[in-house]
Coordinates of C-alpha atoms in Angstrom, one line a residue:
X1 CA 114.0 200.2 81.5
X2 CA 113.4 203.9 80.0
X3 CA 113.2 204.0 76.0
X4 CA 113.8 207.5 74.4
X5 CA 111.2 209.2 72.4
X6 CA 112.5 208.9 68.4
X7 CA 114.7 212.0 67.8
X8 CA 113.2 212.1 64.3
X9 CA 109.7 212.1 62.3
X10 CA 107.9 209.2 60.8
X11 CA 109.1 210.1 57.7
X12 CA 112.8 211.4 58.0
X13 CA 115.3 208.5 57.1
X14 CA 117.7 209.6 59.7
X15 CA 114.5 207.4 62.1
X16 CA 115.6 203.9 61.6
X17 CA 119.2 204.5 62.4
X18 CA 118.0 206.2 65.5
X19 CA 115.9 203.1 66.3
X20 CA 118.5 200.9 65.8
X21 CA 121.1 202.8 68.1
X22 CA 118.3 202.8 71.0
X23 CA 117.3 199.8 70.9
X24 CA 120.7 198.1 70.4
X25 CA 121.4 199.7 74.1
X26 CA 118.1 198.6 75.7
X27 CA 118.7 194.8 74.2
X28 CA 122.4 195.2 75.5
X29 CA 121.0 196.3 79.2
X30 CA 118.3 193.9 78.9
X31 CA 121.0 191.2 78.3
X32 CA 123.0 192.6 81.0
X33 CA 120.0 192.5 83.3
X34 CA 119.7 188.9 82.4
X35 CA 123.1 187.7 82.6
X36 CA 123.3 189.4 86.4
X37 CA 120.2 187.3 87.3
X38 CA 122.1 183.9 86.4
X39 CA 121.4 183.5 82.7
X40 CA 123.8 182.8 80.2
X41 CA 124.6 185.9 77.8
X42 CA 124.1 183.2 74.5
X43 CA 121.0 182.2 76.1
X44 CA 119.3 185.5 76.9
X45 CA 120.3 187.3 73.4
X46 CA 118.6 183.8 71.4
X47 CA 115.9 184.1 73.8
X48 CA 115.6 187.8 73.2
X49 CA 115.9 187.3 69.3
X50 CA 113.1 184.9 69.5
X51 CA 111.0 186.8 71.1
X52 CA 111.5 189.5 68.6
X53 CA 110.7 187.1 66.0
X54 CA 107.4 186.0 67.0
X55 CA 106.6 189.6 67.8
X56 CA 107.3 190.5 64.2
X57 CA 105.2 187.2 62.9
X58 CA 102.4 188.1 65.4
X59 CA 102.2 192.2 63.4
X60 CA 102.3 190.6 60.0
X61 CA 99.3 188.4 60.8
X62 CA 97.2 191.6 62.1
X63 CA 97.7 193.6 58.6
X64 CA 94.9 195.9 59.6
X65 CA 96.2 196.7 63.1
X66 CA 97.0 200.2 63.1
X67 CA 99.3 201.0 66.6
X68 CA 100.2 205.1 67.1
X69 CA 102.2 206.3 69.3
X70 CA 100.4 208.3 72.2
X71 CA 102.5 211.7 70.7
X72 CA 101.8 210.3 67.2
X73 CA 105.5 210.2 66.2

């Protein structure tokens, strides 16, 4: 699975709804993906949601973990 590269700067507010629209797609392939391999579609999107979850826990435990992005968008 590809990911664009942010259409916008860091800083432009325009950023997060670009976010959300490409990575609403890739979770709706992803799904897709899934649901061709023999999962439910309920079943991936929780699973996918969780994992999101714990991702997010796992950054706000590491508050001095700095990630930049190779082309420091």
């Amino acid at each position: 699975m590809n990911v664009e590269a942010p259409t916008y700067s860091p800083l432009d507010p325009r950023r997060e709804h670009n976010a959300r629209h490409i990575f609403s797609s890739a979770a709706r392939d992803l799904i897709l993906q899934a649901v061709s391999a023999g999962w439910r579609e309920s079943e991936a999107a929780m699973a996918l949601a969780d994992a999101a979850d714990d991702y997010i826990l796992y950054l706000a435990q590491k508050p001095t973990r700095k990630l930049m992005a190779a082309n420091s968008n």
